[in-house]
């Protein structure tokens, strides 16, 4: 039996406001435990929450960036549950009337095709505190610094059909929120995390299967692995005659498996009701217009521009726009390269990103500056060096051995383009290899590569390849 996977994601993006969503307490990460929660965050008697306008503006930015509708009126609700890291006994969230309604985002798939993923809603809510289980013997610590930190929860339609698509969507949202500067996207610190809802159904079936929810996954790699594991588990259960129960599961990256956390029957009844301390949130057209004016160039717009202006494929462009820093780096390489956008894209994507990946570095930490890489590309374009020698120089740049032209000079890597010199070299090779020359002339065409190899070897790879080919052909015909 063939199975189809169905995935919907709930993404929590921590909004980068300076203060909390309903209080003036700081949201700074990494402070001493319990130094940044105030009476409002703790829900002490007699306090009143006041909505942070900046969080609302960020939600509007998201709506505009995700082709979504801004609700003119939305409502904050209390979601009641008991947990040690939630001293108030309820979380303020939005329920029936979220601030962001229906939107979509197009994701770029490997094969250069795009797919539209629909966004059901996005709502504003406050985060809870944190339970700390390490560093304590037989006890748990509670750090309430995170209580009241603003979150935007972005809920997708069940539109994704593979773990790969889910990761592509998650990355697209990650890129978008960072472009909009509404979330720092730091997954290690938990500022960007997701729950994956997963089900399977026989291929061709139109009804969805029963889903499970994988909680709080905080890396792209783990999302892919967790979903793949869960899909296989579900297929195994069904094929051996069992049934999937709707439940919440936890992914354990160390064991690469998912474990049941709680079933839907045990799930909380949150007894939602509108928060009597907060007025409905009303957003005017004027505010939306003002936010539109401060919107930066969006990932999708940059993608189209890169494809058009630099004649790049959708796939290459999608890599280069994946963060603003990456896009800026690329554009500055192009500027230095003497109008070589395609060669520049190749060097950034294959060489630089390859090396950065291997070293575990971000583009911002690249040992090679965009100006240096641009200069390197320009030296290939103006025939000072060959593409092959450029790789040697790339390595030298990586090891911070200096500037491109100095390295070429110091190491004597300049390409040989002097016709006389190349002719002399070829004459020597022909004289030294009479047998090969005779064989070539009697029809063994393949030997051409042998002569090219000899020339490269004797010149240390420095002969201009086009000139070499041309002159060699002529001389061998004689
Ligand atoms: P809950 O509040 O119980 O988590 P939601 O209605 O908010 O439920 O849905 C959560 C997510 O589950 C959404 O992203 C939705 O796309 C996804 N989803 C719903 N049904 C399925 C299904 N059968 N398979 C996979 N994902 C699903
Ligand atoms: Mg859910």
Coordinates of C-alpha atoms and ligand atoms in Angstrom, one line a residue:
X1 CA 0.0 0.0 0.0
X2 CA 1.2 3.5 -0.8
X3 CA 0.9 6.1 1.9
X4 CA 0.7 9.9 1.7
X5 CA 2.0 12.1 4.6
X6 CA 0.0 15.1 5.7
X7 CA 1.7 17.8 7.9
X8 CA 0.5 21.1 9.4
X9 CA 2.8 23.3 11.5
X10 CA 2.2 25.5 14.5
X11 CA 5.2 27.9 14.8
X12 CA 6.0 30.0 17.8
X13 CA 8.0 33.1 17.0
X14 CA 9.1 35.2 20.0
X15 CA 8.6 38.8 19.0
X16 CA 11.7 41.0 19.6
X17 CA 10.0 43.7 21.6
X18 CA 12.1 45.3 24.4
X19 CA 9.4 44.8 27.0
X20 CA 6.8 42.1 27.6
X21 CA 3.5 41.9 25.9
X22 CA 1.4 43.2 28.8
X23 CA 4.0 44.8 31.2
X24 CA 7.1 47.0 31.1
X25 CA 9.5 44.2 32.3
X26 CA 12.5 43.5 30.1
X27 CA 12.6 40.6 27.6
X28 CA 16.4 40.4 27.5
X29 CA 17.6 36.8 27.2
X30 CA 20.1 35.3 29.7
X31 CA 19.4 37.4 32.8
X32 CA 19.7 36.0 36.3
X33 CA 16.6 33.9 37.0
X34 CA 13.5 35.7 38.3
X35 CA 15.0 39.2 37.9
X36 CA 12.8 40.2 34.9
X37 CA 9.2 39.2 36.0
X38 CA 7.0 41.9 37.5
X39 CA 3.7 41.7 39.3
X40 CA 1.8 41.7 36.0
X41 CA 3.7 38.8 34.6
X42 CA 3.1 36.9 37.8
X43 CA -0.6 37.8 37.9
X44 CA -0.5 39.3 41.5
X45 CA -3.8 40.5 42.8
X46 CA -4.8 44.0 41.7
X47 CA -2.6 44.3 38.6
X48 CA -3.8 45.2 35.1
X49 CA -2.2 44.2 31.8
X50 CA -1.6 46.8 29.2
X51 CA -1.1 45.7 25.6
X52 CA 2.4 46.5 24.1
X53 CA 1.7 48.4 20.8
X54 CA 5.0 47.3 19.4
X55 CA 3.9 43.6 19.5
X56 CA 0.7 44.6 17.6
X57 CA 2.8 46.4 14.9
X58 CA 4.9 43.3 14.5
X59 CA 1.8 41.1 14.1
X60 CA 0.6 43.5 11.3
X61 CA 4.0 43.3 9.7
X62 CA 3.8 39.6 9.7
X63 CA 0.3 39.7 8.1
X64 CA 1.5 42.0 5.3
X65 CA 4.6 39.8 4.7
X66 CA 2.5 36.6 4.6
X67 CA -0.2 37.8 2.2
X68 CA -2.7 37.6 5.1
X69 CA -5.6 39.6 6.4
X70 CA -5.3 41.8 9.5
X71 CA -8.4 41.4 11.6
X72 CA -9.9 44.8 12.3
X73 CA -11.0 43.4 15.6
X74 CA -9.5 40.6 17.6
X75 CA -9.9 39.5 21.2
X76 CA -7.6 38.3 24.0
X77 CA -8.8 35.2 25.9
X78 CA -7.7 33.4 29.0
X79 CA -6.5 29.9 28.5
X80 CA -6.7 28.2 31.9
X81 CA -4.4 25.5 33.0
X82 CA -2.2 24.7 36.0
X83 CA 1.5 24.4 35.7
X84 CA 4.4 25.5 38.0
X85 CA 5.8 27.9 35.4
X86 CA 2.5 29.7 35.1
X87 CA 1.8 31.3 38.4
X88 CA -1.3 33.2 37.2
X89 CA -3.1 29.9 36.4
X90 CA -3.9 31.1 32.9
X91 CA -2.1 32.2 29.8
X92 CA -3.4 35.2 27.8
X93 CA -3.8 34.2 24.2
X94 CA -6.2 34.8 21.3
X95 CA -8.7 32.1 20.5
X96 CA -11.8 32.6 18.3
X97 CA -10.7 36.0 17.0
X98 CA -7.0 36.1 16.1
X99 CA -5.2 39.2 14.9
X100 CA -4.0 37.6 11.7
X101 CA -6.4 35.7 9.4
X102 CA -5.9 33.6 6.2
X103 CA -2.6 34.1 4.3
X104 CA -0.1 32.1 2.3
X105 CA 3.5 31.8 1.5
X106 CA 5.2 30.2 -1.5
X107 CA 8.0 27.7 -0.8
X108 CA 10.8 26.8 -3.2
X109 CA 11.3 23.1 -3.7
X110 CA 14.5 21.4 -4.8
X111 CA 13.4 20.8 -8.4
X112 CA 12.9 24.5 -8.9
X113 CA 9.2 24.2 -8.4
X114 CA 7.2 26.3 -6.0
X115 CA 4.3 25.3 -3.7
X116 CA 1.8 27.5 -1.9
X117 CA 1.4 26.8 1.8
X118 CA -1.7 28.3 3.3
X119 CA -1.6 30.0 6.7
X120 CA -4.8 29.5 8.7
X121 CA -4.2 32.2 11.3
X122 CA -1.6 33.8 13.6
X123 CA -2.3 35.1 17.0
X124 CA -0.6 37.0 19.8
X125 CA 0.0 35.4 23.1
X126 CA 2.3 35.5 26.1
X127 CA 4.9 32.9 26.9
X128 CA 5.1 31.1 30.2
X129 CA 8.1 30.8 32.5
X130 CA 10.6 27.9 32.4
X131 CA 11.1 24.9 34.6
X132 CA 14.8 24.1 35.1
X133 CA 15.5 20.4 35.8
X134 CA 19.3 20.5 35.6
X135 CA 21.4 21.8 38.5
X136 CA 18.9 20.7 41.1
X137 CA 18.9 17.4 43.0
X138 CA 15.3 16.0 43.3
X139 CA 13.9 19.5 42.8
X140 CA 12.9 21.7 39.9
X141 CA 13.8 25.3 39.6
X142 CA 11.4 27.9 38.2
X143 CA 12.6 30.9 36.2
X144 CA 9.8 33.3 35.5
X145 CA 11.9 35.7 33.3
X146 CA 10.2 34.4 30.2
X147 CA 6.7 34.8 31.6
X148 CA 4.8 37.4 29.5
X149 CA 7.3 37.5 26.6
X150 CA 5.3 38.1 23.4
X151 CA 4.8 35.3 21.0
X152 CA 3.2 35.1 17.6
X153 CA 1.8 31.6 17.0
X154 CA 1.5 30.9 13.3
X155 CA -0.8 28.0 12.3
X156 CA -0.6 26.5 8.8
X157 CA -3.1 24.5 6.9
X158 CA -2.3 20.8 6.6
X159 CA -0.8 21.5 3.2
X160 CA 2.6 19.8 3.4
X161 CA 3.2 16.4 2.1
X162 CA 6.7 15.5 3.2
X163 CA 9.2 16.3 5.9
X164 CA 11.2 18.2 3.3
X165 CA 8.3 20.4 2.5
X166 CA 7.7 21.1 6.1
X167 CA 11.3 22.1 6.6
X168 CA 11.1 24.3 3.5
X169 CA 8.0 26.0 4.9
X170 CA 9.6 26.4 8.3
X171 CA 12.7 28.0 6.7
X172 CA 10.6 30.3 4.6
X173 CA 8.8 31.6 7.8
X174 CA 12.1 31.8 9.6
X175 CA 13.5 34.0 6.7
X176 CA 10.3 36.1 6.7
X177 CA 10.3 37.0 10.4
X178 CA 14.0 37.9 10.3
X179 CA 13.5 40.1 7.2
X180 CA 10.7 41.8 9.0
X181 CA 12.9 42.1 12.1
X182 CA 10.1 40.9 14.3
X183 CA 11.9 37.8 15.7
X184 CA 15.6 37.1 16.0
X185 CA 15.0 33.5 14.8
X186 CA 17.4 32.0 17.4
X187 CA 16.3 28.4 17.6
X188 CA 18.8 27.4 20.3
X189 CA 17.5 30.0 22.7
X190 CA 13.9 28.9 21.8
X191 CA 12.9 32.2 20.1
X192 CA 11.7 30.2 17.1
X193 CA 10.2 26.7 17.6
X194 CA 7.5 24.6 16.2
X195 CA 5.0 21.8 16.8
X196 CA 4.5 19.4 13.9
X197 CA 1.1 17.8 13.3
X198 CA 1.5 14.6 11.4
X199 CA -0.8 12.0 9.9
X200 CA -0.8 9.5 7.0
X201 CA -3.5 8.3 4.7
X202 CA -3.6 5.8 1.8
X203 CA -2.6 7.5 -1.5
X204 CA -5.7 8.7 -3.3
X205 CA -7.8 9.0 -0.1
X206 CA -9.4 12.4 0.3
X207 CA -10.1 12.2 4.1
X208 CA -7.3 13.0 6.5
X209 CA -6.0 10.4 8.9
X210 CA -5.8 10.8 12.6
X211 CA -2.9 13.1 13.5
X212 CA -0.4 13.2 16.3
X213 CA 1.3 16.4 17.5
X214 CA 5.1 16.5 17.9
X215 CA 5.9 19.2 20.5
X216 CA 8.5 22.0 20.6
X217 CA 11.1 21.0 18.1
X218 CA 13.9 23.6 17.9
X219 CA 16.1 22.8 14.9
X220 CA 15.4 22.3 11.2
X221 CA 17.3 19.0 11.2
X222 CA 15.2 17.6 14.1
X223 CA 12.0 18.6 12.5
X224 CA 12.9 16.6 9.4
X225 CA 14.0 13.6 11.5
X226 CA 11.1 13.7 13.9
X227 CA 8.5 13.8 11.1
X228 CA 10.2 11.0 9.2
X229 CA 10.3 8.9 12.3
X230 CA 6.7 9.6 13.1
X231 CA 5.5 8.8 9.6
X232 CA 7.2 5.4 9.6
X233 CA 5.8 4.7 13.1
X234 CA 2.3 5.5 12.0
X235 CA 2.5 3.4 8.9
X236 CA 3.8 0.5 10.9
X237 CA 1.0 0.8 13.5
X238 CA -1.7 0.8 10.8
X239 CA -0.1 -1.9 8.6
X240 CA 0.1 -4.2 11.6
X241 CA -3.7 -3.7 12.3
X242 CA -3.5 -1.0 14.9
X243 CA -5.0 2.5 15.1
X244 CA -3.4 5.9 15.5
X245 CA -4.6 7.7 18.6
X246 CA -4.7 11.4 18.6
X247 CA -2.0 12.4 21.1
X248 CA 0.9 14.7 21.8
X249 CA 4.3 13.2 21.4
X250 CA 7.8 14.3 22.3
X251 CA 10.7 14.0 20.0
X252 CA 14.0 12.7 21.6
X253 CA 16.9 13.8 19.4
X254 CA 19.3 11.6 21.2
X255 CA 17.4 8.4 20.5
X256 CA 15.8 9.7 17.3
X257 CA 12.3 8.6 18.3
X258 CA 9.0 10.1 19.4
X259 CA 7.3 9.2 22.7
X260 CA 3.7 9.6 23.8
X261 CA 3.3 12.6 26.2
X262 CA -0.5 12.8 26.6
X263 CA -3.5 11.6 24.7
X264 CA -6.3 13.8 23.5
X265 CA -8.6 12.3 26.3
X266 CA -6.2 13.5 28.9
X267 CA -5.7 16.8 27.1
X268 CA -6.6 20.0 29.1
X269 CA -9.9 21.6 28.8
X270 CA -8.7 25.1 28.7
X271 CA -12.1 26.8 29.5
X272 CA -11.3 29.7 27.3
X273 CA -13.1 33.0 27.9
X274 CA -12.4 36.6 26.9
X275 CA -10.0 38.3 29.3
X276 CA -12.1 40.9 31.2
X277 CA -9.0 43.0 31.9
X278 CA -8.3 43.7 28.2
X279 CA -10.4 45.5 25.6
X280 CA -10.8 44.0 22.2
X281 CA -7.9 45.0 19.9
X282 CA -9.1 47.3 17.2
X283 CA -6.8 48.0 14.3
X284 CA -7.5 50.9 11.9
X285 CA -6.7 51.2 8.2
X286 CA -4.4 54.1 9.0
X287 CA -2.2 52.0 11.2
X288 CA -2.0 49.3 8.5
X289 CA -1.1 51.9 5.9
X290 CA 1.6 53.2 8.2
X291 CA 3.1 49.8 8.7
X292 CA 3.0 49.1 5.0
X293 CA 5.3 52.2 4.5
X294 CA 8.0 50.8 6.8
X295 CA 8.0 47.3 5.3
X296 CA 11.5 46.2 4.0
X297 CA 12.0 44.4 0.7
X298 CA 10.4 41.0 1.4
X299 CA 12.1 37.7 0.7
X300 CA 9.7 36.9 -2.2
X301 CA 10.4 40.3 -3.8
X302 CA 14.1 39.9 -3.4
X303 CA 13.8 36.5 -5.0
X304 CA 12.1 37.8 -8.1
X305 CA 14.5 40.7 -8.3
X306 CA 17.6 38.5 -8.0
X307 CA 16.2 36.2 -10.8
X308 CA 15.5 39.1 -13.1
X309 CA 18.5 41.4 -12.3
X310 CA 21.2 38.7 -12.0
X311 CA 19.6 36.1 -14.3
X312 CA 19.8 33.4 -11.5
X313 CA 17.7 30.3 -11.3
X314 CA 14.9 30.2 -8.7
X315 CA 16.9 27.7 -6.7
X316 CA 20.1 29.7 -6.6
X317 CA 18.2 32.8 -5.8
X318 CA 16.3 31.1 -3.0
X319 CA 19.6 30.2 -1.4
X320 CA 21.0 33.7 -1.7
X321 CA 18.0 35.4 -0.3
X322 CA 17.7 33.0 2.7
X323 CA 18.9 35.8 5.0
X324 CA 19.4 39.5 4.6
X325 CA 23.0 39.1 5.5
X326 CA 23.5 36.5 2.8
X327 CA 21.7 38.6 0.2
X328 CA 23.8 41.7 1.1
X329 CA 27.0 39.6 0.9
X330 CA 26.1 38.3 -2.5
X331 CA 25.2 41.8 -3.9
X332 CA 28.5 43.2 -2.7
X333 CA 30.4 40.3 -4.3
X334 CA 28.6 41.2 -7.6
X335 CA 29.5 44.8 -7.2
X336 CA 33.2 44.0 -6.9
X337 CA 33.2 41.3 -9.5
X338 CA 33.0 43.6 -12.6
X339 CA 29.4 42.5 -13.6
X340 CA 29.7 38.7 -13.1
X341 CA 26.5 37.9 -11.2
X342 CA 26.4 34.3 -12.3
X343 CA 30.0 33.4 -11.5
X344 CA 29.6 35.3 -8.3
X345 CA 26.6 33.2 -7.4
X346 CA 28.5 30.0 -8.1
X347 CA 31.4 31.1 -5.9
X348 CA 29.1 32.1 -3.0
X349 CA 26.9 29.0 -3.2
X350 CA 29.4 26.2 -4.0
X351 CA 32.7 27.4 -2.6
X352 CA 31.9 29.8 0.2
X353 CA 28.7 28.2 1.6
X354 CA 30.4 24.8 1.3
X355 CA 33.4 26.0 3.4
X356 CA 31.2 27.8 5.9
X357 CA 29.0 24.8 6.4
X358 CA 32.0 22.6 7.0
X359 CA 33.4 25.0 9.5
X360 CA 30.0 25.6 11.2
X361 CA 30.2 29.3 10.5
X362 CA 27.5 31.8 9.6
X363 CA 27.9 34.2 6.6
X364 CA 28.5 37.0 9.1
X365 CA 31.5 35.1 10.4
X366 CA 33.1 34.4 7.0
X367 CA 36.9 34.7 7.0
X368 CA 36.6 35.9 3.4
X369 CA 35.0 39.3 2.9
X370 CA 32.6 40.0 0.1
X371 CA 35.1 42.5 -1.3
X372 CA 37.8 39.8 -1.4
X373 CA 35.5 37.2 -3.1
X374 CA 34.3 39.8 -5.6
X375 CA 37.9 40.7 -6.4
X376 CA 38.7 37.0 -6.9
X377 CA 35.8 36.7 -9.4
X378 CA 36.9 39.8 -11.3
X379 CA 40.4 38.3 -11.6
X380 CA 38.9 35.2 -13.3
X381 CA 36.8 37.4 -15.5
X382 CA 39.8 39.5 -16.7
X383 CA 41.9 36.4 -17.3
X384 CA 44.5 37.1 -14.7
X385 CA 43.9 33.7 -13.2
X386 CA 42.1 30.5 -14.3
X387 CA 39.1 29.1 -12.4
X388 CA 41.3 26.3 -11.1
X389 CA 44.0 28.6 -9.7
X390 CA 41.2 30.7 -8.2
X391 CA 40.4 27.7 -5.9
X392 CA 44.0 27.8 -4.6
X393 CA 43.6 31.6 -3.9
X394 CA 40.3 31.0 -2.3
X395 CA 42.0 28.7 0.2
X396 CA 44.7 31.3 0.9
X397 CA 42.0 33.9 1.5
X398 CA 40.2 31.5 3.8
X399 CA 43.5 31.2 5.8
X400 CA 43.7 35.0 5.9
X401 CA 46.9 35.1 3.9
X402 CA 46.2 38.5 2.5
X403 CA 44.5 40.2 -0.4
X404 CA 43.8 38.6 -3.8
X405 CA 46.3 40.5 -5.9
X406 CA 49.1 40.1 -3.3
X407 CA 48.5 36.3 -3.2
X408 CA 48.7 36.1 -7.0
X409 CA 51.9 38.1 -7.0
X410 CA 53.6 36.4 -4.1
X411 CA 52.9 32.9 -5.3
X412 CA 53.4 33.7 -9.0
X413 CA 49.9 32.5 -9.9
X414 CA 49.3 34.8 -12.8
X415 CA 47.9 33.1 -15.8
X416 CA 50.1 32.7 -18.9
X417 CA 48.4 34.4 -21.8
X418 CA 51.5 35.3 -23.7
X419 CA 51.1 33.5 -27.1
X420 CA 54.8 33.1 -27.7
X421 CA 55.3 31.5 -24.3
X422 CA 52.4 29.1 -24.8
X423 CA 53.7 28.1 -28.3
X424 CA 57.1 27.5 -26.9
X425 CA 55.7 25.3 -24.1
X426 CA 53.7 23.3 -26.7
X427 CA 56.7 22.9 -29.0
X428 CA 58.6 21.4 -26.1
X429 CA 55.9 18.9 -25.3
X430 CA 55.5 17.9 -28.9
X431 CA 59.3 17.3 -29.1
X432 CA 59.3 15.3 -25.9
X433 CA 56.4 13.0 -26.9
X434 CA 57.0 11.8 -30.5
X435 CA 55.0 8.5 -30.0
X436 CA 51.9 10.2 -28.6
X437 CA 52.1 12.8 -31.4
X438 CA 52.2 10.1 -34.0
X439 CA 49.3 8.2 -32.4
X440 CA 47.2 11.4 -32.2
X441 CA 47.8 12.2 -35.8
X442 CA 46.8 8.7 -36.9
X443 CA 43.4 9.2 -35.3
X444 CA 43.6 8.7 -31.5
X445 CA 41.7 11.9 -30.7
X446 CA 41.5 11.1 -27.0
X447 CA 45.2 11.8 -26.6
X448 CA 44.4 15.5 -26.8
X449 CA 43.6 15.4 -23.1
X450 CA 47.1 14.0 -22.5
X451 CA 48.7 17.0 -24.1
X452 CA 46.5 19.4 -22.2
X453 CA 47.5 17.6 -19.0
X454 CA 51.2 17.9 -19.8
X455 CA 50.9 21.6 -20.5
X456 CA 49.0 22.2 -17.2
X457 CA 51.5 20.1 -15.3
X458 CA 54.6 21.9 -16.7
X459 CA 53.1 25.3 -16.2
X460 CA 51.7 24.7 -12.7
X461 CA 48.1 25.0 -14.0
X462 CA 48.8 28.6 -15.2
X463 CA 48.2 28.4 -19.0
X464 CA 45.0 30.1 -20.1
X465 CA 42.8 27.0 -21.1
X466 CA 41.1 28.6 -24.1
X467 CA 44.4 29.7 -25.7
X468 CA 46.0 26.4 -24.9
X469 CA 43.2 24.4 -26.6
X470 CA 43.4 26.6 -29.7
X471 CA 47.1 26.6 -30.1
X472 CA 47.5 23.0 -29.3
X473 CA 44.9 21.9 -31.9
X474 CA 46.7 23.9 -34.5
X475 CA 50.2 22.6 -33.7
X476 CA 49.1 18.9 -33.5
X477 CA 47.4 19.1 -36.9
X478 CA 50.6 20.2 -38.6
Ligands
LIG1 P1 -5.0 22.2 18.1 O1 -5.4 23.4 18.7 O2 -5.6 21.0 18.7 O3 -3.5 22.0 18.0 P2 -5.6 23.2 15.4 O4 -6.9 23.2 14.8 O5 -5.0 24.5 15.9 O6 -5.6 22.1 16.6 O7 -4.6 22.5 14.4 C1 -3.3 22.3 14.6 C2 -2.5 22.0 13.4 O8 -2.8 20.7 13.0 C3 -2.8 22.9 12.2 O9 -1.5 23.3 11.7 C4 -3.4 22.0 11.1 O10 -3.0 22.3 9.8 C5 -2.9 20.6 11.6 N1 -3.7 19.5 11.2 C6 -5.1 19.4 11.4 N2 -5.5 18.1 11.0 C7 -4.4 17.4 10.5 C8 -4.2 16.1 10.0 N3 -5.1 15.3 9.9 N4 -2.9 15.8 9.7 C9 -1.9 16.6 9.9 N5 -2.0 17.9 10.4 C10 -3.2 18.3 10.7
LIG2 MG1 -1.8 22.2 18.6

